[in-house]
XYZ file of C-alpha atoms in Angstrom:
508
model
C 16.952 -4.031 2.972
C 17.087 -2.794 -0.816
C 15.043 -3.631 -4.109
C 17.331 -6.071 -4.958
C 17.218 -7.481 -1.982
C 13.472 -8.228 -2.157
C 13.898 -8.823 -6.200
C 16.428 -11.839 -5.489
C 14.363 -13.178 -1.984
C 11.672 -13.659 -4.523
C 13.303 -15.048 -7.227
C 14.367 -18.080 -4.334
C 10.934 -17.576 -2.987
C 9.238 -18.884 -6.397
C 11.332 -22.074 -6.281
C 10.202 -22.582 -2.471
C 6.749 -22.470 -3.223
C 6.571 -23.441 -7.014
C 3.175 -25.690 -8.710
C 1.585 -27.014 -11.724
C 1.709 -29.254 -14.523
C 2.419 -30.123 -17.910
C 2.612 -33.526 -20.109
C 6.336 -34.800 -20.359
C 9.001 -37.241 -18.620
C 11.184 -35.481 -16.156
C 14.059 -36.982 -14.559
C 15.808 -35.731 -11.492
C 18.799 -34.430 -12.811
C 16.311 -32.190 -15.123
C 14.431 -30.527 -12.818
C 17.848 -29.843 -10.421
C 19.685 -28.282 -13.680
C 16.459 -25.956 -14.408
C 16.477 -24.718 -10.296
C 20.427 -23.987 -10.650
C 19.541 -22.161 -14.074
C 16.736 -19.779 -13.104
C 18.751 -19.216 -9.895
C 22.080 -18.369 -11.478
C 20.511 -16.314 -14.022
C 19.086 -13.982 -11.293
C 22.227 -13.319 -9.057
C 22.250 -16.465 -6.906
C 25.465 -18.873 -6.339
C 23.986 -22.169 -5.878
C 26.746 -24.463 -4.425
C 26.029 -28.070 -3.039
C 27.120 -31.973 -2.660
C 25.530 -33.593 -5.096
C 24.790 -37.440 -4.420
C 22.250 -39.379 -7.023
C 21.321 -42.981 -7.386
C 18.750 -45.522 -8.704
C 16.891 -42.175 -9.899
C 17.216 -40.473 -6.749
C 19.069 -37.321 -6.432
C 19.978 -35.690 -3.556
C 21.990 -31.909 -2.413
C 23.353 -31.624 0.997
C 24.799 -28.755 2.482
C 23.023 -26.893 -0.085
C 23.983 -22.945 -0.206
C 21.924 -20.351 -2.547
C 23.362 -16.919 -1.550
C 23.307 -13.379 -3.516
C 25.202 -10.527 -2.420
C 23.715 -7.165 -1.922
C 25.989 -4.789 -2.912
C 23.760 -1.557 -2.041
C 24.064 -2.989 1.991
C 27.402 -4.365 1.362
C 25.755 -7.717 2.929
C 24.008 -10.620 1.598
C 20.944 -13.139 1.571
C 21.492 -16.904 1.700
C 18.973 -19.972 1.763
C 20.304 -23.078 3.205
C 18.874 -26.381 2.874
C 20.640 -29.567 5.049
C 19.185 -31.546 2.255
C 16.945 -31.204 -0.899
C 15.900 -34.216 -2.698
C 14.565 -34.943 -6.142
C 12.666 -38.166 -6.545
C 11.708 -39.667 -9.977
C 8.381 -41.663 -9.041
C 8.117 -44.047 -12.281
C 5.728 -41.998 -14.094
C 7.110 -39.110 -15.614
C 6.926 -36.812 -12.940
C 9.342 -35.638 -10.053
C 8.862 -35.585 -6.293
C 10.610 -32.881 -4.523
C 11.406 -33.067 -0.159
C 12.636 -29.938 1.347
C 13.607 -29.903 5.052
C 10.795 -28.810 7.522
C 12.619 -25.858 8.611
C 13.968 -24.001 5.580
C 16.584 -21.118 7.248
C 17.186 -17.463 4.954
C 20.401 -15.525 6.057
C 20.288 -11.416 5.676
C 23.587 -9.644 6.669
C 23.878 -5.771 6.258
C 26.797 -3.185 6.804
C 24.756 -0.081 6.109
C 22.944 0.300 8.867
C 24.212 3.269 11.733
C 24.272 1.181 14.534
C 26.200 -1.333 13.340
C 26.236 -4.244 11.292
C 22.715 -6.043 11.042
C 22.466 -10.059 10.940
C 19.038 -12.209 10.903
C 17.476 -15.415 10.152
C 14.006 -15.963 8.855
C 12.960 -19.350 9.295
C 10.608 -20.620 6.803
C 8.521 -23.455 8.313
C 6.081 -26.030 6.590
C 4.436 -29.080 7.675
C 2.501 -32.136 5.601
C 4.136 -30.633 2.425
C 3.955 -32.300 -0.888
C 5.721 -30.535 -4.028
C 5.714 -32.479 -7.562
C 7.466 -31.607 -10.764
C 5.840 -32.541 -13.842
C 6.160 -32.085 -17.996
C 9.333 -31.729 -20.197
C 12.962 -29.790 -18.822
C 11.089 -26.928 -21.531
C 7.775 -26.705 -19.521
C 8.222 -27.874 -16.337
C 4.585 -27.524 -13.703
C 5.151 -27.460 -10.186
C 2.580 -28.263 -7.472
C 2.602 -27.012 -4.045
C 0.895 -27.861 -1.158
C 1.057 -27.621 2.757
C -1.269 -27.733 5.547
C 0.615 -24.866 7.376
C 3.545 -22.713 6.428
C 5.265 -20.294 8.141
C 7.728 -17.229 7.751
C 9.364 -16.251 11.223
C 12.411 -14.092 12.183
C 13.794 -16.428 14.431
C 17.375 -14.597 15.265
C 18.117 -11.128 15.062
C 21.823 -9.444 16.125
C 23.046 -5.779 16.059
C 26.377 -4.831 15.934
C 27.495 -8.301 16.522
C 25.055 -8.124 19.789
C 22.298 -10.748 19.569
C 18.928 -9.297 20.515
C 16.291 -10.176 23.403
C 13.403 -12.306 21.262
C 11.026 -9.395 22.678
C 12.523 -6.680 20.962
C 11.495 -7.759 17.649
C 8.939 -10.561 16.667
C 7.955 -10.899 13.026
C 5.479 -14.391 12.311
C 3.008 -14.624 9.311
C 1.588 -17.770 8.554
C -0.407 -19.712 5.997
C -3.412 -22.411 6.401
C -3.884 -25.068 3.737
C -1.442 -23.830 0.955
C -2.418 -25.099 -2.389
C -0.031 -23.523 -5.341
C 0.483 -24.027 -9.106
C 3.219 -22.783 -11.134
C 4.024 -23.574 -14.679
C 7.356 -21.861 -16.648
C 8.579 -22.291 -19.703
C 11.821 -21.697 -21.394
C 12.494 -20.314 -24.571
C 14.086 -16.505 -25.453
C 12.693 -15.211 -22.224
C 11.691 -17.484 -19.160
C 7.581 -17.322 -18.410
C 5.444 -18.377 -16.472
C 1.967 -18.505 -14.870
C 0.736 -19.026 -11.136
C -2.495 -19.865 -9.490
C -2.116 -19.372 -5.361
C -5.102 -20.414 -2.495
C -4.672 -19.798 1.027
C -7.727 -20.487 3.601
C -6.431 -18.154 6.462
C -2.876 -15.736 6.420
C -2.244 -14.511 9.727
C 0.621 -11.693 10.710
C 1.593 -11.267 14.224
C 4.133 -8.331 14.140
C 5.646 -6.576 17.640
C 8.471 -4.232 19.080
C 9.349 -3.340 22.587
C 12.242 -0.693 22.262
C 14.673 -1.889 25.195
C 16.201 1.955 25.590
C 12.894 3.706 26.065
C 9.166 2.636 26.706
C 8.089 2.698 23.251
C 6.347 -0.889 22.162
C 3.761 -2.046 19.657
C 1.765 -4.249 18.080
C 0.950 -5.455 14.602
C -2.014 -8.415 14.119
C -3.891 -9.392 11.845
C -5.944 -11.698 9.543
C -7.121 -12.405 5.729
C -9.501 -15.211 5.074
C -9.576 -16.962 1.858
C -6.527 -15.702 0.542
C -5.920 -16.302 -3.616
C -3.320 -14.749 -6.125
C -3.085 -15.560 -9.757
C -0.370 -13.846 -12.074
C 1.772 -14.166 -14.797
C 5.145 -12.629 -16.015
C 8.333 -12.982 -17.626
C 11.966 -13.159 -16.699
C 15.141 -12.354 -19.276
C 17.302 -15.818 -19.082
C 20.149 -13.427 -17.768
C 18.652 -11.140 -15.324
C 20.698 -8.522 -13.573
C 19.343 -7.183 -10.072
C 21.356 -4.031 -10.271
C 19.476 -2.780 -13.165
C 15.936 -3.136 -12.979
C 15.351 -0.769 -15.878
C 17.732 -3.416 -18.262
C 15.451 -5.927 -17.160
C 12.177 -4.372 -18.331
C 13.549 -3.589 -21.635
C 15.002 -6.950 -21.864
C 11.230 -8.571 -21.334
C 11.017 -8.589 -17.583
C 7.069 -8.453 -16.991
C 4.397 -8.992 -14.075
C 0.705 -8.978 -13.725
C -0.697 -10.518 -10.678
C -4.208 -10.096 -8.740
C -4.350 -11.198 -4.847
C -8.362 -10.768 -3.839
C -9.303 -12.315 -0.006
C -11.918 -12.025 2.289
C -12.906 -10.985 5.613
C -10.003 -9.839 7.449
C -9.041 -7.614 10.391
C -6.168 -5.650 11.440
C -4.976 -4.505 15.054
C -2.193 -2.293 16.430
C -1.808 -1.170 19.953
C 1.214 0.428 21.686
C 3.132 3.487 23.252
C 5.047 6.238 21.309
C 6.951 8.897 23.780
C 5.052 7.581 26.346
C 1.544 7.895 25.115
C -0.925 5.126 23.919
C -2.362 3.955 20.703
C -4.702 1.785 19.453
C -6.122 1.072 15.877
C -8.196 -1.243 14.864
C -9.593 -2.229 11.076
C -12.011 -4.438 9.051
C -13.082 -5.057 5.551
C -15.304 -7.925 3.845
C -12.329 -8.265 1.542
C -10.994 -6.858 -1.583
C -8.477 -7.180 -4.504
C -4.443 -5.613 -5.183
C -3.596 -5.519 -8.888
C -0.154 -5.018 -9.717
C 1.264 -5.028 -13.390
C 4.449 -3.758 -14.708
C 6.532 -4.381 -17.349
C 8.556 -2.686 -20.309
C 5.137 -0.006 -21.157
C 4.492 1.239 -17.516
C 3.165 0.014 -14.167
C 0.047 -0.424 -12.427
C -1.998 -0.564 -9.531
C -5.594 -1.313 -8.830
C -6.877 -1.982 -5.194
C -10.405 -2.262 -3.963
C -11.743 -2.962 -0.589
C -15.232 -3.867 0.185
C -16.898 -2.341 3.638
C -14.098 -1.106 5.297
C -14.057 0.561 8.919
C -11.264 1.720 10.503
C -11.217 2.860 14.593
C -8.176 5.288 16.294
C -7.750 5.934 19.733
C -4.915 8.433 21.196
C -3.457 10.992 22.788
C -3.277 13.710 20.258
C -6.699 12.697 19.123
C -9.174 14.587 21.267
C -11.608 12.215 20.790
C -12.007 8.518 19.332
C -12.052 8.211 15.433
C -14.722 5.770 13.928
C -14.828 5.870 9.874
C -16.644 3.341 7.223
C -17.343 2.797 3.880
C -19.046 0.876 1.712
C -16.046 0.530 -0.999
C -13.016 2.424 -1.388
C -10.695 1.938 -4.510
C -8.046 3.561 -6.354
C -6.516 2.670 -9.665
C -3.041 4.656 -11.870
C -1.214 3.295 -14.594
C 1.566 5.375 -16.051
C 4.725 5.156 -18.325
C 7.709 3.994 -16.492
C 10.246 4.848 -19.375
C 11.388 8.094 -21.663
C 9.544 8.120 -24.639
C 9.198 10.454 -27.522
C 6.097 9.816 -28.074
C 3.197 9.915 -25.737
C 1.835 7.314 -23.364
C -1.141 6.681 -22.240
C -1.836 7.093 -18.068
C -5.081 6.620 -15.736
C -6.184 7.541 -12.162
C -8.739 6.807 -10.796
C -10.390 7.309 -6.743
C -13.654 5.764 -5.526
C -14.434 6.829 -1.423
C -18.070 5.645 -1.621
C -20.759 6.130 0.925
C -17.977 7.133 3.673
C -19.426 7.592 6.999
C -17.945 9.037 10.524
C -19.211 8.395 14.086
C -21.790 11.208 15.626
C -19.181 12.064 18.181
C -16.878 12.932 15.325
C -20.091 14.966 14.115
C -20.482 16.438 17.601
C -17.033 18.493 17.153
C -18.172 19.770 13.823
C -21.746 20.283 13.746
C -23.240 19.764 17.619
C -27.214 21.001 16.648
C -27.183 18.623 13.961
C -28.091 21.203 11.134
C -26.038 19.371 8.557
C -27.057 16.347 6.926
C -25.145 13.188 7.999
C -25.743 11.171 4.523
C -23.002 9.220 3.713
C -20.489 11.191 1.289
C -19.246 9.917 -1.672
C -15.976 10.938 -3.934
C -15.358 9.448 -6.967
C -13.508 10.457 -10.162
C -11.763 8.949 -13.137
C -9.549 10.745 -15.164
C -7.387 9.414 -18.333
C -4.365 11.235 -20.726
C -1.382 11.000 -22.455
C 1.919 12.136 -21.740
C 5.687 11.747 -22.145
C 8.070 10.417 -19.186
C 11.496 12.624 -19.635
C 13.549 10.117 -18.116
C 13.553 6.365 -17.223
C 11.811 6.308 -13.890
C 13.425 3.071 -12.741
C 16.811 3.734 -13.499
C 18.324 5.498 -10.133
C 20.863 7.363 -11.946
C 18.693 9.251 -14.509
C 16.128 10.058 -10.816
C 18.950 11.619 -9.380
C 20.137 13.822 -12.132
C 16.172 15.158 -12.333
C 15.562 15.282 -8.988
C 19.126 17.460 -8.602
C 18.374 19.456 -11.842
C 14.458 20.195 -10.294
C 12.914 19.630 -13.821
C 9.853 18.071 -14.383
C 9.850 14.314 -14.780
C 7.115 14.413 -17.168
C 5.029 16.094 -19.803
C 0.956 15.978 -20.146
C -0.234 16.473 -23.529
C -4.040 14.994 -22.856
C -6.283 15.045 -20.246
C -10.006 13.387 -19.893
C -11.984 13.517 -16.919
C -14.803 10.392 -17.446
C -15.979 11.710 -14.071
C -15.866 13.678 -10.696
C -18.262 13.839 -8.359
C -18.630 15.536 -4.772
C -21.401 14.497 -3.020
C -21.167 15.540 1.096
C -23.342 17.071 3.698
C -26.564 17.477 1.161
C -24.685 19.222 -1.686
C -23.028 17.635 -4.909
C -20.646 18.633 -7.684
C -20.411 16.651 -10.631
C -18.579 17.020 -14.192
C -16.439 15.985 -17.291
C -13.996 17.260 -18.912
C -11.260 16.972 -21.535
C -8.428 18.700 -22.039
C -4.642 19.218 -24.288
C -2.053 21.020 -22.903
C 0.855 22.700 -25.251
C 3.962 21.783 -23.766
C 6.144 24.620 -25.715
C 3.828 27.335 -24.901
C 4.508 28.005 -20.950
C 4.067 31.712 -21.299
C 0.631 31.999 -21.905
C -0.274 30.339 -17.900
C 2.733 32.036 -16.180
C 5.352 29.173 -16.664
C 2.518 26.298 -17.035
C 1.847 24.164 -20.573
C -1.226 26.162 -22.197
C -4.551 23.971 -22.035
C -7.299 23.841 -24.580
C -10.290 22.593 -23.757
C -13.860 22.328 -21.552
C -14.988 20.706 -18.554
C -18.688 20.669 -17.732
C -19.667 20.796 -13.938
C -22.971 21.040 -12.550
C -23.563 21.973 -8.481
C -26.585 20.971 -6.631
C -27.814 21.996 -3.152
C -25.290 25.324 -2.747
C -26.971 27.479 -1.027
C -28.864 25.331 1.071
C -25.495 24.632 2.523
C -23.960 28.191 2.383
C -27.532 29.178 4.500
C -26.893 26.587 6.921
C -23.014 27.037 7.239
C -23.498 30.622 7.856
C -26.372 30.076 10.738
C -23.551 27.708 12.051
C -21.320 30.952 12.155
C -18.951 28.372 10.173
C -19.289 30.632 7.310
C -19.262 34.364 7.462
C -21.977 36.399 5.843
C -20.187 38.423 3.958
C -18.213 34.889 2.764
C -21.467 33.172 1.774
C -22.193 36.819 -0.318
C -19.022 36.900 -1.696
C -19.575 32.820 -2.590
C -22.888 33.238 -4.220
C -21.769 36.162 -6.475
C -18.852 34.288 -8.049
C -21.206 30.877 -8.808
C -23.741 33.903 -10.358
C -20.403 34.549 -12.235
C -19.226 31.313 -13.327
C -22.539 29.172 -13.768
C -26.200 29.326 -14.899
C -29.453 28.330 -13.261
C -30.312 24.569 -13.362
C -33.361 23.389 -14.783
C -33.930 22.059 -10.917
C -34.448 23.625 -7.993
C -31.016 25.521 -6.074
C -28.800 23.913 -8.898
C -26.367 25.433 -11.350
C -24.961 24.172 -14.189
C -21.391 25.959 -15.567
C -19.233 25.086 -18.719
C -15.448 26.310 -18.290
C -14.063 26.685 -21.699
C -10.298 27.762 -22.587
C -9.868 28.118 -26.272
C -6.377 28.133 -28.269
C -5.600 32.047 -27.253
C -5.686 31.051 -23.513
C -9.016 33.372 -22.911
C -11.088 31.856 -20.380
C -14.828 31.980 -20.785
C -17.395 30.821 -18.420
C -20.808 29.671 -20.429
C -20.028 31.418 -23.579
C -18.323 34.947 -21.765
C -15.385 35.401 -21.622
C -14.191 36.270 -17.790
C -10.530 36.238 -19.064
């Protein structure tokens, strides 16, 4: 669907699965007026029969429905009955049905318009409301809950259950949520899941094409915390951030394993994938947004007919970090990137293709490098109207004034680069590089085990003589002798007249 769409579904999605506590009396009637304000003040129309007694409080035929304008359709949750139970001691027990339906509709698709129903499930549930109608803690627990597409129709034409199956579920939920209400609406959430399973499959009824999408995640957590304007509107994201909207949640799990298997124009596929878990950071608000993921020991395993022969790759860690501005600024913002492909290995028959004699080593290679700066966003990257008009116009969408590199290194088949650097860049000089900002600055690189490898590359025949001469003169060029055996050490300056000078001569 759209980002609104998936903005709103989790707006009703925190209320589904809310948590904690604080140290107040709550009645009914306070906790039901705090659900219809957070909902209304995100998009939803909340619309119900109201029915309360002897501090009991009870919604049937409860509707909570946003439109999507984007889709021309809509999303609705509908509940037979929710009910809000004061238990005596300040705090508020809350009984959703066991089978919790969520509507989409859609005109925008070709084919016609698009109708489902994703059934959330959830079974031995307890939720509890607890503190003061200002700072109001949810708890949230279920032995299993599910998420299941459980109708699906296309151009008013429902569909065979085997064209499209979508299931993930949760084992022994346990979820906290506190939010409080003052100028902005905050709050602060604390997740555990033993096992998440995801059991995802197509069989396209107009041609043979069919696959398969399982998996599993063991010991599943998420903690965060954010904020939400008390009048939130979905159709302009880049409002909300400057209004306060704001995220920053970590999910880390364990073990898990992934596997897909099917046929695409008539050919098979199969991959398979493991880890021994990881972590996804995600942060974003008003200053910029960012991502950090790491995953620990992960292999990954392809099979297929344009792949002439079986793929097998590890690693002991991969990771990758950025951070960047998200709004136009006039003055600069700071921005990160970061990779880490660490000890990555392939299987010999991968090797075989490349290197059959085994002349090359087969250590595990290694890429890493972190790099930090400053720069200047020249429009507001969230605001769809202000993309368009850049991406139409082809300018740039941003300016670097500052860039340090903290660290690169190379290190493959018995050879290694390494280096820093640190760099400005004049944005209002682009004549000086041919229609680039002019840099100023270093970076320091040092090269180890070169012409062991150009020797062995050429006896491979991989690397032409007359190459590996041509190779050796321009490191003789750029870089000095090492004070180690077959390594060279180079400093690459460029200095405010854009001359270019390699270890103290100038090359141009």
């Amino acid at each position: 669907m759209t980002a609104r769409f998936a903005q709103g579904f989790g707006a009703a999605i925190v209320y589904v699965l809310a948590t904690q506590a604080a140290y107040a009396d709550l009645t009914a009637n306070d906790v039901w007026a705090d659900w219809k304000d957070y909902l209304a003040s995100t998009g939803y129309s909340v619309t119900g029969d109201e029915q309360s007694s002897a501090g009991n409080l009870t919604i049937n035929n409860l509707s909570i429905e946003m439109p999507i304008p984007d889709d021309d359709g809509s999303f609705a949750i509908t509940m037979d009955a929710l009910t809000f139970a004061e238990n005596g001691d300040g705090t508020v027990s809350i009984t959703m049905p066991d089978n919790i339906p969520m509507t989409f509709h859609s005109e925008a698709d070709d084919d016609g318009p698009v109708t489902g129903v994703l059934t959330y499930a959830h079974t031995d549930t307890g939720m509890t409301a607890s503190g003061s109608p200002e700072d109001v803690t949810y708890a949230y627990a279920s032995t299993r809950a599910t998420m299941e597409l459980t109708s699906l129709s296309i151009d008013n034409e429902p569909m065979p259950e085997e064209m499209l199956r979508v299931l993930v579920a949760l084992e022994n939920i346990d979820t906290k949520t506190r939010l409080l209400k003052g100028d902005l609406r905050t709050y602060s959430q604390q997740m555990t899941a033993d096992v998440v399973n995801y059991d995802i499959a197509f069989d396209d009824p107009e041609s043979e094409d069919m696959g398969s999408f399982k998996g599993v995640m063991q010991n599943v957590s998420v903690e965060g915390t954010g904020a939400i304007p008390l009048e939130l509107d979905p159709d302009d994201f880049d409002a909300s951030l400057q209004d306060g909207f704001a995220v920053d949640a970590t999910m880390a799990y364990g073990a898990g394993n992934t596997a897909i298997d099917g046929v695409g124009d008539g050919s098979p596929f199969s991959f398979a994938s493991s880890s021994q878990g990881g972590t996804l950071g995600f942060k974003m608000d008003a200053n910029g947004i960012a991502y950090d993921v790491e995953q620990k020991q992960p292999s990954i395993s392809m099979q297929g007919a344009e792949l002439p022969v079986p793929v097998e790759i590890a690693a002991a860690v991969t990771a990758f970090n950025l951070s960047m501005p998200v709004r136009k600024s006039d003055e600069d913002q700071d921005f990160a990137i970061g990779l880490n492909l660490n000890e990555f290995t392939m299987s010999e028959m991968l090797w075989s293709m490349i290197d059959p004699a085994a002349q090359l080593p087969r250590d595990p290679a290694t890429v890493m490098m972190d790099a930090v700066g400053k720069g200047k966003m020249l429009f507001n990257l969230l605001d769809p109207t202000e993309a368009a008009l850049i991406e139409q116009a082809g300018n740039p969408p941003a300016e670097i004034s500052a860039l340090t590199i903290n660290k690169l290194l190379v290190s493959l088949v018995g050879a290694s680069v390494t280096g820093t650097g640190d760099f400005t860049f004049d944005n209002s000089d682009t004549t000086t590089m041919n229609g680039y900002p002019r840099p100023t600055g270093f970076i320091d690189l040092k090269l180890a085990g070169a012409n062991a490898l150009l020797d062995k590359l050429s006896s491979m025949g991989l690397v032409a003589e007359q190459e590996a001469m041509g190779a050796r003169m321009m490191m003789g060029l750029l870089a000095v002798p090492g004070d180690e055996p077959d390594t060279l050490n180079s400093k690459i300056e460029i200095n405010d007249q854009g001359h270019i000078m390699a270890n103290g001569q100038r090359i141009q």
